[in-house]
CSV table of C-alpha atoms in Angstrom, one decimal:
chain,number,residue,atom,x,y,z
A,1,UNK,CA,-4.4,-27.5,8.2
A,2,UNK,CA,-3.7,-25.8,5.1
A,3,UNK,CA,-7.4,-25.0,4.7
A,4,UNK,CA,-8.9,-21.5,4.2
A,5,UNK,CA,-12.8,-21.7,4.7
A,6,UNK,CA,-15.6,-20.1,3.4
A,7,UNK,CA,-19.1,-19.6,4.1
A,8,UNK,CA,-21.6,-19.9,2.7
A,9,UNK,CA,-20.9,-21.5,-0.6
A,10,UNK,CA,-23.6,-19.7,-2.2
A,11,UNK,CA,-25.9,-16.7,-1.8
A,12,UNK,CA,-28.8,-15.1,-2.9
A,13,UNK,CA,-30.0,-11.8,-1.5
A,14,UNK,CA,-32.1,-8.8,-2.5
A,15,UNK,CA,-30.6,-5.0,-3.1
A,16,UNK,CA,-32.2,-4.2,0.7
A,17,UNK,CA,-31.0,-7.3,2.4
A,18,UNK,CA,-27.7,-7.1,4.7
A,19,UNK,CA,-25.4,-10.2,5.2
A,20,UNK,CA,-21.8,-11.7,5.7
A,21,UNK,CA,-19.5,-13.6,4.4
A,22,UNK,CA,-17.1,-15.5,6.5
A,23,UNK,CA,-13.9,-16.5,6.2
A,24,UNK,CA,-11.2,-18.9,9.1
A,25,UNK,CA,-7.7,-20.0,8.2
A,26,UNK,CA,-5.9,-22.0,11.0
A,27,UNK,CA,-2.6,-21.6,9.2
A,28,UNK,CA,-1.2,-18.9,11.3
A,29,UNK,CA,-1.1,-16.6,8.4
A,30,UNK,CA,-1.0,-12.6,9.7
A,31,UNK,CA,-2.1,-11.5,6.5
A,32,UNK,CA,-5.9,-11.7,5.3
A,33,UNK,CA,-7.3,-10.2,1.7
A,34,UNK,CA,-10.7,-10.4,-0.2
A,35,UNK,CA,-10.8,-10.7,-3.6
A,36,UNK,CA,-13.8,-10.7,-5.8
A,37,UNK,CA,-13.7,-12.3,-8.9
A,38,UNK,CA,-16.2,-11.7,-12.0
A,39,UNK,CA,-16.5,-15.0,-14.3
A,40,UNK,CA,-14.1,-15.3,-16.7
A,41,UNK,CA,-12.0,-12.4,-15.0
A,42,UNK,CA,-8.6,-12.8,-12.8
A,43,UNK,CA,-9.1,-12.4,-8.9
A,44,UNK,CA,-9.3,-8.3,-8.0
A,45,UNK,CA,-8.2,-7.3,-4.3
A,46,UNK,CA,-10.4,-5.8,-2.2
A,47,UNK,CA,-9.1,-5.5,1.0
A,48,UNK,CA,-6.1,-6.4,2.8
A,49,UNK,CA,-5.8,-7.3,6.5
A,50,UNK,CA,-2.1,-7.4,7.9
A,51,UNK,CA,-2.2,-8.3,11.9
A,52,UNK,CA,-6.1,-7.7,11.5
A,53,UNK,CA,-5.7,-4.0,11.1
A,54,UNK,CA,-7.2,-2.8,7.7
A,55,UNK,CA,-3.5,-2.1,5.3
A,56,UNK,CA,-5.4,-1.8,2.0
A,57,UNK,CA,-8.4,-0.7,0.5
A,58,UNK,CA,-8.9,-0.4,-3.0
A,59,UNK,CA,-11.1,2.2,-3.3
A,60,UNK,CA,-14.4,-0.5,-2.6
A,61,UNK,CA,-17.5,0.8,-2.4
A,62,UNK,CA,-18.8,1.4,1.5
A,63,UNK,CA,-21.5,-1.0,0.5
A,64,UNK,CA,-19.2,-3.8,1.0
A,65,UNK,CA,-17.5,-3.5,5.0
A,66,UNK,CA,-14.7,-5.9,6.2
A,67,UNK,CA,-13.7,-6.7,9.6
A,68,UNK,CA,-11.3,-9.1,10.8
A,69,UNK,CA,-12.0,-10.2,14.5
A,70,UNK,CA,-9.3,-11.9,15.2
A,71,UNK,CA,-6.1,-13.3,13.3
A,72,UNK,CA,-8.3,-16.1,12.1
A,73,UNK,CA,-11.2,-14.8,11.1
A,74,UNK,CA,-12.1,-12.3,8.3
A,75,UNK,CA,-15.8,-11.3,7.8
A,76,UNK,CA,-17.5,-9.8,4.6
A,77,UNK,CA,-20.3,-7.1,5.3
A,78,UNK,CA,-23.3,-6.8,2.6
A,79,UNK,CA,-25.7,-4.4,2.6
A,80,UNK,CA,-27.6,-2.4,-0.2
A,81,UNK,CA,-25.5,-4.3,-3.2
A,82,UNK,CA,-26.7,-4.0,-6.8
A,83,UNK,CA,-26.7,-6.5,-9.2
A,84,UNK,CA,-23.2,-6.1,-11.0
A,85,UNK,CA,-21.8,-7.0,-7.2
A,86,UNK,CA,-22.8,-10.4,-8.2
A,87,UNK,CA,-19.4,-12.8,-8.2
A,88,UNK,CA,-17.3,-15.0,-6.5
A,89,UNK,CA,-16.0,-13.4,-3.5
A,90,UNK,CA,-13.0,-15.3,-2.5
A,91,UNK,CA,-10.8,-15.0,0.8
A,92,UNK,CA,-7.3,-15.4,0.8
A,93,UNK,CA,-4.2,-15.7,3.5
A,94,UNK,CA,-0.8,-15.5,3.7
A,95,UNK,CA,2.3,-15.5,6.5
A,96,UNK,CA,2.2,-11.9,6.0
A,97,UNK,CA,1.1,-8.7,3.7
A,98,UNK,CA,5.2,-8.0,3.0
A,99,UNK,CA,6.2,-11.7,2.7
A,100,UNK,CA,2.8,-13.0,1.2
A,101,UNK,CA,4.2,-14.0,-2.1
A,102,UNK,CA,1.8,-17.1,-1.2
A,103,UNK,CA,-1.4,-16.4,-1.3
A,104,UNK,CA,-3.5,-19.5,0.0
A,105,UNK,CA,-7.7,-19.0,-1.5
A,106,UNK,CA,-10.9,-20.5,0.1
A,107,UNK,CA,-13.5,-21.7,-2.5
A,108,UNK,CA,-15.3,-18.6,-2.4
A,109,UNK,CA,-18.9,-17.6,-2.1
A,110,UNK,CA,-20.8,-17.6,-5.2
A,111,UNK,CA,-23.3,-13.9,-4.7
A,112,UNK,CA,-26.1,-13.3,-6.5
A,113,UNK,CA,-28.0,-10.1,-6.1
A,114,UNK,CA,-31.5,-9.9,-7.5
B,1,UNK,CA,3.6,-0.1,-15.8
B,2,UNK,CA,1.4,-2.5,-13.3
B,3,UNK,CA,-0.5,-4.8,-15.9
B,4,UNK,CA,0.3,-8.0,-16.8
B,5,UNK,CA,-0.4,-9.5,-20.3
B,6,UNK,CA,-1.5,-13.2,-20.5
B,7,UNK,CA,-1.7,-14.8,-23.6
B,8,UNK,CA,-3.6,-17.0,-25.3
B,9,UNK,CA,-6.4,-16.6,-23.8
B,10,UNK,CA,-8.0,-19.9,-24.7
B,11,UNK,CA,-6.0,-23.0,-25.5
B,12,UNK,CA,-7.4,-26.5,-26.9
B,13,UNK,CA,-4.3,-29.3,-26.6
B,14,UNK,CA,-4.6,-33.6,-27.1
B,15,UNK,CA,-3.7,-35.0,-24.3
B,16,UNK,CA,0.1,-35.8,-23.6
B,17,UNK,CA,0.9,-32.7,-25.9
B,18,UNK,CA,2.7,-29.8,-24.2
B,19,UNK,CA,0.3,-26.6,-22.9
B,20,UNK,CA,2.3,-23.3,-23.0
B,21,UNK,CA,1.2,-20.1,-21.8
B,22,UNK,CA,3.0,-17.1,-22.0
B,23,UNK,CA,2.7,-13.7,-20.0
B,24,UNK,CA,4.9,-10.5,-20.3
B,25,UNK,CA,5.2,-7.6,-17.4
B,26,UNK,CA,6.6,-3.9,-17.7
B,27,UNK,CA,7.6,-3.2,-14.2
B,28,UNK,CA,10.9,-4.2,-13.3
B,29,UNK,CA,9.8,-4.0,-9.2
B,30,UNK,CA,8.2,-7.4,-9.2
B,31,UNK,CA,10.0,-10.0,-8.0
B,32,UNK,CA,8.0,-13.1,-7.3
B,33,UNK,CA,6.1,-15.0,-10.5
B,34,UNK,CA,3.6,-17.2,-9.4
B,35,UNK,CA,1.2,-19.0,-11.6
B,36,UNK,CA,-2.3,-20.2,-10.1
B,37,UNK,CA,-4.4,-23.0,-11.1
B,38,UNK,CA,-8.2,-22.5,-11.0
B,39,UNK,CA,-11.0,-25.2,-11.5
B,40,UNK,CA,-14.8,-24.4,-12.1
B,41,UNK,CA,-16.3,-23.3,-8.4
B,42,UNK,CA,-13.1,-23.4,-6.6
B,43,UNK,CA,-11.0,-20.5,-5.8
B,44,UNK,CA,-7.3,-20.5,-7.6
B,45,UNK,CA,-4.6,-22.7,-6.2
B,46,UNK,CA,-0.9,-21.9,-6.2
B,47,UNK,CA,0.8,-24.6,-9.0
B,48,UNK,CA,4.6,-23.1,-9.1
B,49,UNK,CA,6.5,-19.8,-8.6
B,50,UNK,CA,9.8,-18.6,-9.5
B,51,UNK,CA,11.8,-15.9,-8.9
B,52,UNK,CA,14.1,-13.4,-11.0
B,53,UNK,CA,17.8,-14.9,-10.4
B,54,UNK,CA,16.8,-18.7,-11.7
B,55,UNK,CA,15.6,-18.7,-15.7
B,56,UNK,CA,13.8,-22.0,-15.0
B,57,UNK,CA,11.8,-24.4,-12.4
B,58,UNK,CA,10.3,-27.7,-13.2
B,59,UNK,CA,7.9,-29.0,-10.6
B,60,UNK,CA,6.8,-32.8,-12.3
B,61,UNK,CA,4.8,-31.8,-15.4
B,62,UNK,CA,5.0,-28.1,-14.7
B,63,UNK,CA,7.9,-25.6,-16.0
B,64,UNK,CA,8.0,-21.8,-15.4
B,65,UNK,CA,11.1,-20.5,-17.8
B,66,UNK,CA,11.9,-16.8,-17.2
B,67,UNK,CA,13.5,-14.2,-19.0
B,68,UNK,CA,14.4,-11.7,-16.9
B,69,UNK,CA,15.6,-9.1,-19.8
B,70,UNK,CA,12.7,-9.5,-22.5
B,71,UNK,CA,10.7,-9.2,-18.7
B,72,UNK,CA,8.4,-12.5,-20.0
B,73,UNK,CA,7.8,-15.8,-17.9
B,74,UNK,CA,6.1,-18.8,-19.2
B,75,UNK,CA,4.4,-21.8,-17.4
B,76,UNK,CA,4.7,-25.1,-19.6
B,77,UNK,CA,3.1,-28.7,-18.9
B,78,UNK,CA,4.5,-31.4,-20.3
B,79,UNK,CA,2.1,-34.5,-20.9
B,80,UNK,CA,-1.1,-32.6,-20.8
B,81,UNK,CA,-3.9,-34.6,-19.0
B,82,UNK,CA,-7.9,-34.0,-18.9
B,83,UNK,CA,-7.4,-33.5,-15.5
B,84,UNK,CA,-5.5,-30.2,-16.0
B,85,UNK,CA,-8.0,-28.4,-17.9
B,86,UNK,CA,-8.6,-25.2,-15.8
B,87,UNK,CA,-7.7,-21.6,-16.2
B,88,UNK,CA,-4.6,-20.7,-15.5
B,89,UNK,CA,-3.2,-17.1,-14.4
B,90,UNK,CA,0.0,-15.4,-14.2
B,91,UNK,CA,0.6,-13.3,-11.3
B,92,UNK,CA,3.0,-10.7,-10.7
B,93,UNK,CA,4.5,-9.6,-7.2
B,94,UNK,CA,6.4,-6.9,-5.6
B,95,UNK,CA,7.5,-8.5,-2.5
B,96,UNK,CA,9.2,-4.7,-0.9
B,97,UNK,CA,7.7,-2.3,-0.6
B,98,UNK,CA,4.1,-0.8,-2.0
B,99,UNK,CA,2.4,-4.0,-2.2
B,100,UNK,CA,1.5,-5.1,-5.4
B,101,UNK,CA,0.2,-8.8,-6.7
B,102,UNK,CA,-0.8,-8.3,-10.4
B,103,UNK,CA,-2.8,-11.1,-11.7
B,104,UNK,CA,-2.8,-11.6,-15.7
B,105,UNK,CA,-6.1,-12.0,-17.6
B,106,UNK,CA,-6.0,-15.6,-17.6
B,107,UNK,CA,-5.8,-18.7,-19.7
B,108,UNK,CA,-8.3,-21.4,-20.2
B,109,UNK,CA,-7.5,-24.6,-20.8
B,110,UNK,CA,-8.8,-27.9,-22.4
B,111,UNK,CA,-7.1,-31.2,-22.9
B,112,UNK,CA,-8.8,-33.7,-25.1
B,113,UNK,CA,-8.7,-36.9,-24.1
């Protein structure tokens, strides 16, 4: 399985509302990032998970909360966003953060905020 | 020092002519050069990747040439299909120490059938 897996594909959701976005890789990979990526713009790291302990943080607003459960799992928490948060969030993997020359991306979820 | 320069930014081709996009770095840490393939909807896929000590790859259609003392790389495809119109980006990665995975600004491109 060489899948990384999003959901949901797309969301809407108001400035008040709180959600999550989800992310599972079976690959094995020890390293997990989020990326969010503006149209017509390259990918820009978020967060980076290396053996599911936060390693990077690029200065994202506290709006926007990661957690990473377990080695498999990476989860996306939304709450009070503004409009210009809307993008394509996309999840990412690889074997690990100092080898992860490879990064493997989900589809992403497509975030509106009204 | 961290950017990566992508160029062009848009590029029109006739299919089974050669697509060549060019990207240029400053910092002489990175050491990995992967290019990613990204259709509409779908989040970027690794195509090919090369590193410093080889000048060249070739993957099927796909070339990466590098020139490690003008610090430039260059992804090529040969026989240019509909099927690989997509934006392309250039990446740039420090694979010791600070972590660092520069992505250029991106290419789109369109093959005419």
């Amino acid at each position: 399985d060489t899948e990384v897996t999003q959901t949901p594909k797309h969301l809407v959701m108001g400035m008040t509302n709180k959600k999550s976005l989800k992310c599972e890789q079976h690959m094995g990979h020890r390293a997990m990032y989020w990326y969010k990526q503006k149209a017509k713009k390259p990918p820009e790291l978020m967060f980076v998970y290396s053996y599911e302990k936060l390693s990077i943080n690029e200065s994202v607003p506290s709006r926007f909360s990661p957690e990473c459960p377990n080695s498999s799992l990476l989860n996306l928490h939304l709450h009070a966003l503004q409009p210009e948060d809307s993008a394509l969030y996309l999840c990412a993997s690889s074997q690990a953060e100092t080898t992860g020359e490879k990064l493997f991306f989900g589809s992403g979820t497509q975030l509106s905020v009204l | 020092q961290q950017q990566v320069k992508q160029s062009p930014q848009s590029l029109i081709v006739q299919k089974g002519g050669i697509s060549i996009i060019n990207c240029a770095y400053e910092n002489t840490a990175f050491d990995y050069f992967p290019w990613y393939q990204q259709f509409p909807g779908k989040g970027p896929a690794l195509l090919i990747a090369i590193r410093p000590d080889v000048s060249e790859k070739k993957e099927g259609r796909f070339t990466i040439s590098f020139n490690k003392s003008a610090k430039q790389f260059s992804l090529h495809i040969m026989d240019s299909q509909p099927g690989d119109s997509a934006t392309y980006f250039c990446a740039a990665v420090t694979t010791s120490g600070t972590y660092k995975y520069i992505f250029g600004t991106g290419t789109r491109l369109k093959v005419l059938a």
